[in-house]
Coordinates of C-alpha atoms and ligand atoms in Angstrom, one line a residue:
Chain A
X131 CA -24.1 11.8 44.6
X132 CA -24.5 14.3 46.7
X133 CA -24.3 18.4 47.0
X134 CA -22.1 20.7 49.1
X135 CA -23.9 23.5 50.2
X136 CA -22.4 27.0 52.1
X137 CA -24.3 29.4 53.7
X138 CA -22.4 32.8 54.2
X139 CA -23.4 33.7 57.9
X140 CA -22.0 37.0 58.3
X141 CA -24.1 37.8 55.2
X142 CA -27.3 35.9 55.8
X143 CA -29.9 37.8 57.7
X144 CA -32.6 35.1 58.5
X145 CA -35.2 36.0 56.4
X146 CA -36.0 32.9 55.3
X147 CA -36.7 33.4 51.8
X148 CA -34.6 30.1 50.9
X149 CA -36.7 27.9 53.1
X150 CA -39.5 28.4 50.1
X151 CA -37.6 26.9 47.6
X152 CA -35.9 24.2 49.8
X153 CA -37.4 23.7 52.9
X154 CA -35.8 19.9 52.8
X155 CA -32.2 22.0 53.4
X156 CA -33.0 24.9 55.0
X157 CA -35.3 26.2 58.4
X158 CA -35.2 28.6 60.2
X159 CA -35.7 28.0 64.0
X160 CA -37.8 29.6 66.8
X161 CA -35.1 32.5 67.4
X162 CA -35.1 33.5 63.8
X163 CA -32.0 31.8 63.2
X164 CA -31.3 29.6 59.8
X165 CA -30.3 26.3 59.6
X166 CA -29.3 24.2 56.8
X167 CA -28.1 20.9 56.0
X168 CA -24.4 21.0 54.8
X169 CA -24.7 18.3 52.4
X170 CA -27.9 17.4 50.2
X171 CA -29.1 14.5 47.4
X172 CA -27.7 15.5 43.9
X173 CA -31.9 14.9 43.1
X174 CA -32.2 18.8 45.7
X175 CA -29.9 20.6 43.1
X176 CA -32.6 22.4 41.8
X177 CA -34.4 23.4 44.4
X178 CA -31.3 24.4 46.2
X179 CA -30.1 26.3 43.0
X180 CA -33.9 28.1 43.5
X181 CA -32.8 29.1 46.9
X182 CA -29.2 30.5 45.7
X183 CA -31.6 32.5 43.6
X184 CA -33.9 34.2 45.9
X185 CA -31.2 34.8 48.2
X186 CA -31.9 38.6 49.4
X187 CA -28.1 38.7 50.2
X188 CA -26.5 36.2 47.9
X189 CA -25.9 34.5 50.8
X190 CA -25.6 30.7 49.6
X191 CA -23.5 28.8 47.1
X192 CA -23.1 25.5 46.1
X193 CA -19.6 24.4 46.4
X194 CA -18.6 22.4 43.2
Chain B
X552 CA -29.2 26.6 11.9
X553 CA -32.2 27.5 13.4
X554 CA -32.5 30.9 14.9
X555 CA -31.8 31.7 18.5
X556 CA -33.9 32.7 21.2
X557 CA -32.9 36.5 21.4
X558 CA -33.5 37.8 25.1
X559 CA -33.0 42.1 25.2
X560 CA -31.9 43.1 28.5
X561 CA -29.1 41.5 30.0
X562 CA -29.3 42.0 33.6
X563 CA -31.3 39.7 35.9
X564 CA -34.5 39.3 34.5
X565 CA -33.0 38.3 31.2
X566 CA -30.8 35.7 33.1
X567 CA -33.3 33.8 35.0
X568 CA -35.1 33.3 32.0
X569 CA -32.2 32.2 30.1
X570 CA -31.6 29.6 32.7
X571 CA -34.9 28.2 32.6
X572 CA -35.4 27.9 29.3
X573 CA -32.3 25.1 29.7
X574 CA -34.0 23.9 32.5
X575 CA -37.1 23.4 30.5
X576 CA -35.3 21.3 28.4
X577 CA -34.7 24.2 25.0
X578 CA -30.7 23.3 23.9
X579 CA -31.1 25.9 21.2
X580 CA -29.3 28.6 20.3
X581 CA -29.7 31.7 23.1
X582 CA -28.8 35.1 22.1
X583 CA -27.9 38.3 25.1
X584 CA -28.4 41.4 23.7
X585 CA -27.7 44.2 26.9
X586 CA -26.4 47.3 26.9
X587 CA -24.0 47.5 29.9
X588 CA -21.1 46.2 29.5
X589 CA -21.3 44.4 32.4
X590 CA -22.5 40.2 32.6
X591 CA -25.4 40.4 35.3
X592 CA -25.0 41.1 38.5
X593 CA -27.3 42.4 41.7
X594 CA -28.7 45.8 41.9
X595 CA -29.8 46.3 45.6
X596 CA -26.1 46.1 47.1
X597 CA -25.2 49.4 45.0
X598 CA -27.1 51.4 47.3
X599 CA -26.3 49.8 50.7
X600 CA -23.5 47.5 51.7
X601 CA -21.5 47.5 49.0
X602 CA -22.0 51.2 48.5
X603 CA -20.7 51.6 51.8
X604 CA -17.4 49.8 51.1
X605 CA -16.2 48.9 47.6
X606 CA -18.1 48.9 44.4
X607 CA -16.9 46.2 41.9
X608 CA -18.7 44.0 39.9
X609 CA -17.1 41.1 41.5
X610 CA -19.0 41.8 44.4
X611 CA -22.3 42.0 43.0
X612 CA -21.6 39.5 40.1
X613 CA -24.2 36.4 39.6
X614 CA -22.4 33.1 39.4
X615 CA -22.6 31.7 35.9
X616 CA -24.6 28.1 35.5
X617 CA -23.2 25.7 33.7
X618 CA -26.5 24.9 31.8
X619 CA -26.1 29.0 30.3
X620 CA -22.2 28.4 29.6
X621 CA -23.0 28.5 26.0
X622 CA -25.4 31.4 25.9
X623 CA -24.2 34.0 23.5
X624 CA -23.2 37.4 24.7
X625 CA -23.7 40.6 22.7
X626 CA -23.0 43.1 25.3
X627 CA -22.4 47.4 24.8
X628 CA -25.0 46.8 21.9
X629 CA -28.7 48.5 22.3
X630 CA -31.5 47.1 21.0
X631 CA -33.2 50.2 18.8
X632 CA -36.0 48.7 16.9
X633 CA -37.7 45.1 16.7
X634 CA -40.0 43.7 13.6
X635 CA -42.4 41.1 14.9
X636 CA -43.3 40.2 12.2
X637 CA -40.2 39.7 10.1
X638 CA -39.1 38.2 13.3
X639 CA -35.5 40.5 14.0
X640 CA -34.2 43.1 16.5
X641 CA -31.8 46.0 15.3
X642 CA -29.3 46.8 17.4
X643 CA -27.1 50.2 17.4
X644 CA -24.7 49.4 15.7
X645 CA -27.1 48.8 12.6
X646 CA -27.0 44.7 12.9
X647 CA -30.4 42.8 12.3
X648 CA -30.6 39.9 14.5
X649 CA -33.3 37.5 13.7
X650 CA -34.9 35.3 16.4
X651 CA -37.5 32.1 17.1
X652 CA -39.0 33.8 20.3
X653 CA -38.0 37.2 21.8
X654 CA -37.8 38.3 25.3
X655 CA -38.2 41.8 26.5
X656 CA -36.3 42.2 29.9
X657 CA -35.2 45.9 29.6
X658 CA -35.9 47.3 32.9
X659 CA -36.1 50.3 34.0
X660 CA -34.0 54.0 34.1
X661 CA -33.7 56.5 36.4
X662 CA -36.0 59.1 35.9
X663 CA -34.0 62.8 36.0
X664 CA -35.2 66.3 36.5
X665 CA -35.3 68.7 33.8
X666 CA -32.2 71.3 35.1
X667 CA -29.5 72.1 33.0
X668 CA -26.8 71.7 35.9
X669 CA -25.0 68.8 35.3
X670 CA -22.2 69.2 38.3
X671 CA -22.4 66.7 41.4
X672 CA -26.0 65.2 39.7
X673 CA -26.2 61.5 40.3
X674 CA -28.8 58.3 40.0
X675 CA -28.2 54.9 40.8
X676 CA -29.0 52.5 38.7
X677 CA -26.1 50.5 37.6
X678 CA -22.8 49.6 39.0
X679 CA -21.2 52.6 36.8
X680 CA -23.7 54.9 38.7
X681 CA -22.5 53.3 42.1
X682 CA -19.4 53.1 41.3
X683 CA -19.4 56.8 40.0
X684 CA -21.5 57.9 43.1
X685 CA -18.9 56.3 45.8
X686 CA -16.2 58.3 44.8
X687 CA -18.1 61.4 45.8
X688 CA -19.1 59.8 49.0
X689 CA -16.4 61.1 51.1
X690 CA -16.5 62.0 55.0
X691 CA -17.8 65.4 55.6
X692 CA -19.8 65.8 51.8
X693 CA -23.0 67.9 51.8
X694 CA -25.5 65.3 50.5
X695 CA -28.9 66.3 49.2
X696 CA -30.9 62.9 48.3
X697 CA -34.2 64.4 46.4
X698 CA -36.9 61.7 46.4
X699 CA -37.9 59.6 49.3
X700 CA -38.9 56.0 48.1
X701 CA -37.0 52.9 49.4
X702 CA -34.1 53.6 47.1
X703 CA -33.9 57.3 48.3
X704 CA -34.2 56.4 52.2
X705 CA -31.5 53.4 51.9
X706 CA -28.9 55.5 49.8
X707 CA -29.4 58.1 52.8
X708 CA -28.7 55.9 55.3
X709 CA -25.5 54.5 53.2
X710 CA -24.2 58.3 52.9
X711 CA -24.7 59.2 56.4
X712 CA -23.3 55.9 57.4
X713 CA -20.1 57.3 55.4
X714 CA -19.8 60.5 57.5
X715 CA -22.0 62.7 54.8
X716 CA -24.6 64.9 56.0
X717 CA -27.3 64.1 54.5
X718 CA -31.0 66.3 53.8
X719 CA -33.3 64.3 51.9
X720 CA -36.1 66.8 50.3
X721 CA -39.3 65.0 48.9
X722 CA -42.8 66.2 47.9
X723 CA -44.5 63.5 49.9
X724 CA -45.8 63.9 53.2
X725 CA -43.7 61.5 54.7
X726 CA -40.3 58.9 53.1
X727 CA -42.0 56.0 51.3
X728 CA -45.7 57.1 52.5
X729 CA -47.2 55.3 49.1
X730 CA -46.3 51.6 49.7
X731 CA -46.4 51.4 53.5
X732 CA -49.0 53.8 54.5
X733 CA -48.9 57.0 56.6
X734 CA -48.6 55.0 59.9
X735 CA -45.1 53.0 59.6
X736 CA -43.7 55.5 57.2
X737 CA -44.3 58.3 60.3
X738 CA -42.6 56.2 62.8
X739 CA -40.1 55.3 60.3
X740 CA -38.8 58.5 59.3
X741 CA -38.6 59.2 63.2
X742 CA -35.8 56.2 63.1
X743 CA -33.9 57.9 60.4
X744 CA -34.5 61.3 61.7
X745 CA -32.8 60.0 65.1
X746 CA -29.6 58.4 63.0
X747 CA -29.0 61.9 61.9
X748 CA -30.7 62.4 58.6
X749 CA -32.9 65.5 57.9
X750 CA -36.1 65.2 55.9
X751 CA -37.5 68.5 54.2
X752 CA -41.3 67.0 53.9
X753 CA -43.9 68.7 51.0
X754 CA -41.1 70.1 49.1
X755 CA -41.1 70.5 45.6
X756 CA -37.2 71.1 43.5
X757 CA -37.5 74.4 41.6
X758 CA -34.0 74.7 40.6
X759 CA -30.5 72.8 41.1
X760 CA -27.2 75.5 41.6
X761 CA -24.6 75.1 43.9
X762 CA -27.4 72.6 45.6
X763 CA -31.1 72.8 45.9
X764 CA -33.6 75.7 45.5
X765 CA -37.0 74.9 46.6
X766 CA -40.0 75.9 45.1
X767 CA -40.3 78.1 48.0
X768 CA -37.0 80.2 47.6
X769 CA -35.0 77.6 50.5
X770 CA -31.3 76.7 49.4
X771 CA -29.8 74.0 50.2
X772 CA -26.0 74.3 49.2
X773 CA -24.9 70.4 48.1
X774 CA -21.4 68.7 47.1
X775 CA -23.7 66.0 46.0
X776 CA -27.1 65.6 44.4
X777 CA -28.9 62.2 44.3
X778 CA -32.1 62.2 42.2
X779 CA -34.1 59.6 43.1
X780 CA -37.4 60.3 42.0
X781 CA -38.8 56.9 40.5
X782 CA -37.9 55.5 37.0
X783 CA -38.8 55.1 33.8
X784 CA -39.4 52.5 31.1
X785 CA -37.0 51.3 29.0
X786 CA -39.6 50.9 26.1
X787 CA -38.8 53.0 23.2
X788 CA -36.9 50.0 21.1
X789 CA -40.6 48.8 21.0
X790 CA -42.3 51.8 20.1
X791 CA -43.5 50.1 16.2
X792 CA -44.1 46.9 17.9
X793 CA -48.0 47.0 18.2
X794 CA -47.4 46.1 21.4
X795 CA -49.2 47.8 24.4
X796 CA -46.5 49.7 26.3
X797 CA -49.0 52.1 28.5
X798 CA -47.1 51.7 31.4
X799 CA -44.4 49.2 30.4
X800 CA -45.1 46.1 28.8
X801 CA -48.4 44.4 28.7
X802 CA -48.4 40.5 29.3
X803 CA -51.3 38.1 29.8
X804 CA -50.5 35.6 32.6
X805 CA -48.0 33.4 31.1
X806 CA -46.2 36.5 29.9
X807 CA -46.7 36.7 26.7
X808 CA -46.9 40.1 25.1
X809 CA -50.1 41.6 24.3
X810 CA -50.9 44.2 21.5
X811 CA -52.5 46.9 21.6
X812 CA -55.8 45.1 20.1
X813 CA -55.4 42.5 22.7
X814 CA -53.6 39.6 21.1
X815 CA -51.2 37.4 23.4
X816 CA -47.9 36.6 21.1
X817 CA -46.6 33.5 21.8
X818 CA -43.3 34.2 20.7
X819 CA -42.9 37.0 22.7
X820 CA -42.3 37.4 26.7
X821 CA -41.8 40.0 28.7
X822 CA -40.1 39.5 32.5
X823 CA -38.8 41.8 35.2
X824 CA -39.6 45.5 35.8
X825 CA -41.0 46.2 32.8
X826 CA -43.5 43.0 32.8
X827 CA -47.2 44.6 33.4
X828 CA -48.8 41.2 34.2
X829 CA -51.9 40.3 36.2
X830 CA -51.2 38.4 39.4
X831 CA -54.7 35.9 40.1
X832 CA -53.0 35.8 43.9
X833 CA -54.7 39.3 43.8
X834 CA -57.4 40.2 41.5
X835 CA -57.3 40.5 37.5
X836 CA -55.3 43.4 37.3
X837 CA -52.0 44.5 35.1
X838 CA -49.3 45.6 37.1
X839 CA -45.4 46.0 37.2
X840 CA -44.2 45.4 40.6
X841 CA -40.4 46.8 41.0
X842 CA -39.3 44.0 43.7
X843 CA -36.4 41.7 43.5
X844 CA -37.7 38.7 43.3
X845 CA -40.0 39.5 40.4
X846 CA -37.2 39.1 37.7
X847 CA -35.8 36.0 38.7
X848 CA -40.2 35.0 39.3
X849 CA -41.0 36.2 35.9
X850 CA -37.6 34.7 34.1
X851 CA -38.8 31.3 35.6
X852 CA -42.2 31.6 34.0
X853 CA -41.2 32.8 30.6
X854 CA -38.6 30.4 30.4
X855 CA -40.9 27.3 31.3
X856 CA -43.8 28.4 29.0
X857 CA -41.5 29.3 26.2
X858 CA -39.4 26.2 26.6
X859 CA -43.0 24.5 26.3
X860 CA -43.9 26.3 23.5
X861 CA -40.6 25.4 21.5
X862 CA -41.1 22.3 22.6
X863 CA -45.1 21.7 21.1
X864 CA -46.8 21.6 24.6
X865 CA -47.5 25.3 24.9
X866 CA -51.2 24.6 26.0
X867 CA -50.1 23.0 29.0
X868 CA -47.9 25.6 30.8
X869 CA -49.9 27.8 29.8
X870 CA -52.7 26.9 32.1
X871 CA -50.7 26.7 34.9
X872 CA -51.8 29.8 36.9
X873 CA -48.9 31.8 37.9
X874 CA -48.9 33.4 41.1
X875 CA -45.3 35.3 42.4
X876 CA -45.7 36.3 45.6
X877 CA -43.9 39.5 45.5
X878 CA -41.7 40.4 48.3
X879 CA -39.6 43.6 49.2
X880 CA -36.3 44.1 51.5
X881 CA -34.8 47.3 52.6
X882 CA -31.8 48.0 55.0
X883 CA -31.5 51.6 56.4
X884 CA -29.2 51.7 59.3
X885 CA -30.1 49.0 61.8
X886 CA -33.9 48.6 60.3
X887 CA -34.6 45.7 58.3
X888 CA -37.6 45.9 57.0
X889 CA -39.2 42.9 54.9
X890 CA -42.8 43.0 52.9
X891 CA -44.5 40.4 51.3
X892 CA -47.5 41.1 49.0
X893 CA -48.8 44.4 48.0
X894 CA -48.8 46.4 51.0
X895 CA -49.9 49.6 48.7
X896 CA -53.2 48.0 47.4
X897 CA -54.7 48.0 51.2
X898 CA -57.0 49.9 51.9
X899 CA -55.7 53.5 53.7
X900 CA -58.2 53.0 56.6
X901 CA -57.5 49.6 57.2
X902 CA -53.9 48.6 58.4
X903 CA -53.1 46.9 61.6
X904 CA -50.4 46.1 63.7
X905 CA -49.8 42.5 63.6
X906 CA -46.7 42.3 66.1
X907 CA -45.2 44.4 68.6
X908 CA -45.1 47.9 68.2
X909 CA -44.2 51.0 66.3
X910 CA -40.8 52.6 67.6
X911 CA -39.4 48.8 67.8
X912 CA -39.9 45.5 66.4
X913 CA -43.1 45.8 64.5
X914 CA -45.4 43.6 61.9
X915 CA -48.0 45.9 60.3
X916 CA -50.9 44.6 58.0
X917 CA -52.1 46.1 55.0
X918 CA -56.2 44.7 54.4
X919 CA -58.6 45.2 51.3
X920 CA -62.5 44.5 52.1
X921 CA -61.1 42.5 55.3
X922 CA -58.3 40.2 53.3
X923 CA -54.9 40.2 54.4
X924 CA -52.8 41.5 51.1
X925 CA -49.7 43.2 52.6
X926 CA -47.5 42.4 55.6
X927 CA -44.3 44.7 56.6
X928 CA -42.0 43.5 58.8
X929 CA -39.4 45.9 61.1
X930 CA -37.0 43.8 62.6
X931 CA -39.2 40.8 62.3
X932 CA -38.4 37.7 60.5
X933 CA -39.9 34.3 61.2
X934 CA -42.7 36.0 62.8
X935 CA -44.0 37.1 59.4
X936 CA -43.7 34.0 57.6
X937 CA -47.4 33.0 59.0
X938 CA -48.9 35.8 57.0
X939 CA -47.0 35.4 54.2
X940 CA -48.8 32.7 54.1
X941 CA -52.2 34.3 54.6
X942 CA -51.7 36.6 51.7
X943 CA -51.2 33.5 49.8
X944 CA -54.2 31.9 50.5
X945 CA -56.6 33.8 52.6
X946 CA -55.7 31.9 55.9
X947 CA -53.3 32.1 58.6
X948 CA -51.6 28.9 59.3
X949 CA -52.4 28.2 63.1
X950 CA -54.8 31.0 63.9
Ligands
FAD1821 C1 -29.7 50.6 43.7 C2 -30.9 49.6 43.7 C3 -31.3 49.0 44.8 C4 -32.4 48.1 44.9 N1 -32.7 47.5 46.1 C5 -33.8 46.7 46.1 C6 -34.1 46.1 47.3 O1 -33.5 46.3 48.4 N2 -35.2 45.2 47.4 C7 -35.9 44.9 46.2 O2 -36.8 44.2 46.3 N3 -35.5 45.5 45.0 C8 -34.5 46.4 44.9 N4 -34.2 46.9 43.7 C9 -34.9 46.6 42.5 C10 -34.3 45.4 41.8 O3 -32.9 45.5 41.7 C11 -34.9 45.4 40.4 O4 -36.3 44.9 40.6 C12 -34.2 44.5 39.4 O5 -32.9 44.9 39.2 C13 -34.9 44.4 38.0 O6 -34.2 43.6 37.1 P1 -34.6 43.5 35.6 O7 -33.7 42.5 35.0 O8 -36.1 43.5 35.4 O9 -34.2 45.0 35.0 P2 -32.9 45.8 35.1 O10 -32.1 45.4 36.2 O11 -33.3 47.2 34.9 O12 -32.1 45.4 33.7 C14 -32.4 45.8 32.4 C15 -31.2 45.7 31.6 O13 -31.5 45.9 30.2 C16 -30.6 46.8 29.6 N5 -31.3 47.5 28.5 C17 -32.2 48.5 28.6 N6 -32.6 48.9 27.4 C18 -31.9 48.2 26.5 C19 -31.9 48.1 25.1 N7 -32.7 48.9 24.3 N8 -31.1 47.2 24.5 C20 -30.3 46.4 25.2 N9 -30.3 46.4 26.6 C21 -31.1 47.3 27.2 C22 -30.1 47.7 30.7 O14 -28.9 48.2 30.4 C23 -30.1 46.7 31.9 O15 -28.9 46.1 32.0 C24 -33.1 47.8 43.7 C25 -32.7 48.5 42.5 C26 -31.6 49.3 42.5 C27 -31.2 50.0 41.2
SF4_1822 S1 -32.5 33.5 51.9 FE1 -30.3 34.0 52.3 S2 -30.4 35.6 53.8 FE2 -32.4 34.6 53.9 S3 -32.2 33.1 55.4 FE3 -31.7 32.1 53.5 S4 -29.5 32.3 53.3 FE4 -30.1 33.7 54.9

């Protein structure tokens, strides 16, 4: 099983809070840029639901 | 049937814990009891981008779990009064709800000057206030924004971004001087000053008619007021409690509220704004910290220890130190500015830039006897993430 994750871009603004909760999904690279991993283990859910959570901008969702 | 968990407050705070109450395994009854009429939904949006365009609560709405599907709501209804003992909260419309384990997430209020003008007054606090506020927001308005914290500054910006003209009067010496310092918050208001907003710096508010009369005799005529002067405790439901409600609501470091003799109850939390809990990332100290990510921080802990607690094991998660870093965002025009830690317990005479430079792109340190316990960010993003870290544990990754 696995998750489907979507990252809003023209919301996000790179401040990496999400890469706390779920560094396995998301990082942000050298030019302050995220990046995530579309689809993640049913096992991340939680830790991805952590990121949804401390999303600044309400920038992710997990696409059921 | 047993009696639910009741959780007062049903915004954030009161959500997060909710959620990981499931998660720590409690399939009891849970009980909402929040006055707005509204299901939870995101507060810092109300007084920048979605102030600036449309203010529903779709936009701002959190996306219900499926593990809370079966929470139960009681929304519109205040909590007035609350029996610890007896184990029930009173609500206004005269209904005793009892409960297993209570949790205080009540939040905050805007606090409001004492005028008797009511015309063109406005606070922002909840989508109603926003929603209220936007309407008056219109191309061309005289906008007078008294108070010059984060909120003040951002719904500035957000009005002069709309074609207001905007004055912002504040008794401080410079816009949000207390939590970053007399250094960024200079070079800051320059920013703002050069986007078009005018600051009246050292003023005190001695009257509101037809706009704002300073102390000293200055009018300023205003189609709209903002008061944005701090906030207040939404406490007064607890006032018989016993509880210690000096400045909010007392917890011990697994949230658990403490009376005024000192006892921890361990049926009863307290999470978001209101919580007045010691943070061991920082020293021993009670404090409320107003950021964002404290709710959904604090909700996580109470849930966890109270699911434990319901569940026999309190011992254990209780021991568990827990340490939130707190962390702060604010967008005013093209600044974003991000803090991690508690920039305002540096020391005044010992804050250093970090990265780059005032005017542009800037990092800026905030130390107490030599530690790191505050970083702001302008513009920066990655770049701080190193000292988050340091604040955490004393040491910069790499350096
Ligand atoms: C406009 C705005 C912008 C913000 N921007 C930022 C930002 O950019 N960055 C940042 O870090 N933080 C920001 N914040 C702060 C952040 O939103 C708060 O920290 C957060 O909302 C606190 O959540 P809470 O659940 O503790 O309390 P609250 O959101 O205050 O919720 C408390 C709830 O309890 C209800 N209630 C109160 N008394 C009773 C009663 N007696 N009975 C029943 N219900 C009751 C209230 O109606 C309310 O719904 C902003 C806040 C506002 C208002
Ligand atoms: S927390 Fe949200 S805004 Fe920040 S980088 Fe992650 S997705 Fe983007």
């Amino acid at each position: 099983m696995t998750i489907k994750i979507d990252v809003d871009m023209s919301l996000c603004q790179h401040y990496g809070q999400c890469v706390f909760e779920a560094p396995e999904v998301f990082t942000l690279n050298a030019d302050d840029k995220l990046e995530y991993v579309a689809e993640a283990d049913e096992s991340l859910r939680h830790n991805v639901e952590a990121a949804v959570d401390v999303c600044p901008m309400q920038a992710i969702r997990i696409v059921e | 049937m047993t009696d639910p968990v009741v959780i007062v407050g049903a915004a954030m705070g009161g959500l997060r814990t909710a959620e990981s109450l499931r998660r720590a395994g409690y399939a009891g009854p849970i009980q909402m009891i929040g006055e707005e009429l509204h299901a939870p939904y995101n507060r810092p949006p109300l007084s920048k981008d979605v102030l600036a365009s449309a203010v529903t609560h779709d936009a701002v709405a959190f996306p219900p779990r499926a593990e809370t599907a079966d929470v139960e709501w009681m929304l519109g209804a205040r909590a007035t009064s609350v029996d610890l003992t007896a184990h029930t909260v009173t609500t206004d419309d005269d209904a005793v709800t009892p409960y297993t384990a209570l949790v205080i997430a009540t939040g905050l209020r805007p606090r409001r000057l004492d005028f008797p003008t009511q015309v063109g007054r406005h606070a922002v606090r909840t989508l109603d206030d926003a929603m209220a506020l936007r309407d008056e927001l219109v191309r061309g308005a005289r906008v007078v924004v008294i108070g010059s914290g984060f909120l003040g500054c951002e719904l500035a910006a957000t009005a002069t971004k709309l074609g207001c003209t905007v004055t912002v009067v504040t008794p401080s010496v410079e816009p949000m001087v207390r939590p970053l310092g007399a250094m960024l918050s200079h070079d800051l208001r320059l920013r703002l000053e050069a986007e078009g907003v005018t600051f009246v710096l050292g003023a005190t508010v001695a009257g509101l008619d037809d706009g704002v009369v300073l102390a000293d005799g200055t009018a300023i005529p205003a189609d709209v007021v903002i008061e944005a002067i701090g906030s207040d405790c939404n406490s007064e439901w607890l006032a018989d409690s016993g509880l210690d409600l000096s400045d909010g609501v007392l917890a011990d470091n697994a949230l658990r509220a403490v009376t005024i003799d000192g006892t921890a109850h361990d049926d009863v939390y307290v999470v978001g704004d209101i919580a007045r809990f010691p943070n061991p990332m920082f020293d021993d100290v009670a404090r409320r910290v107003e950021h964002w990510n404290i709710p959904t921080d604090t909700g996580r802990r109470a849930g966890t220890v109270l699911g434990a607690a319901l569940g026999g094991d309190l011992a254990a998660a209780v021991a568990v130190p827990f340490t939130p870093m707190p962390s702060f965002w604010s967008n005013q025009f093209d600044l974003k500015l991000q803090a991690y830690g508690l920039p305002g317990l540096g020391d005044p005479d010992d804050v250093r830039i970090l990265e780059g430079a005032l005017g542009g792109d800037v990092a800026v340190g905030y130390y107490r006897d030599d530690r790191l316990v505050g970083v702001v960010g302008v513009g920066l993003k990655a770049a701080l993430l190193p000292y988050r870290q340091q604040i955490a544990t004393g040491v910069r990754p790499g350096a």
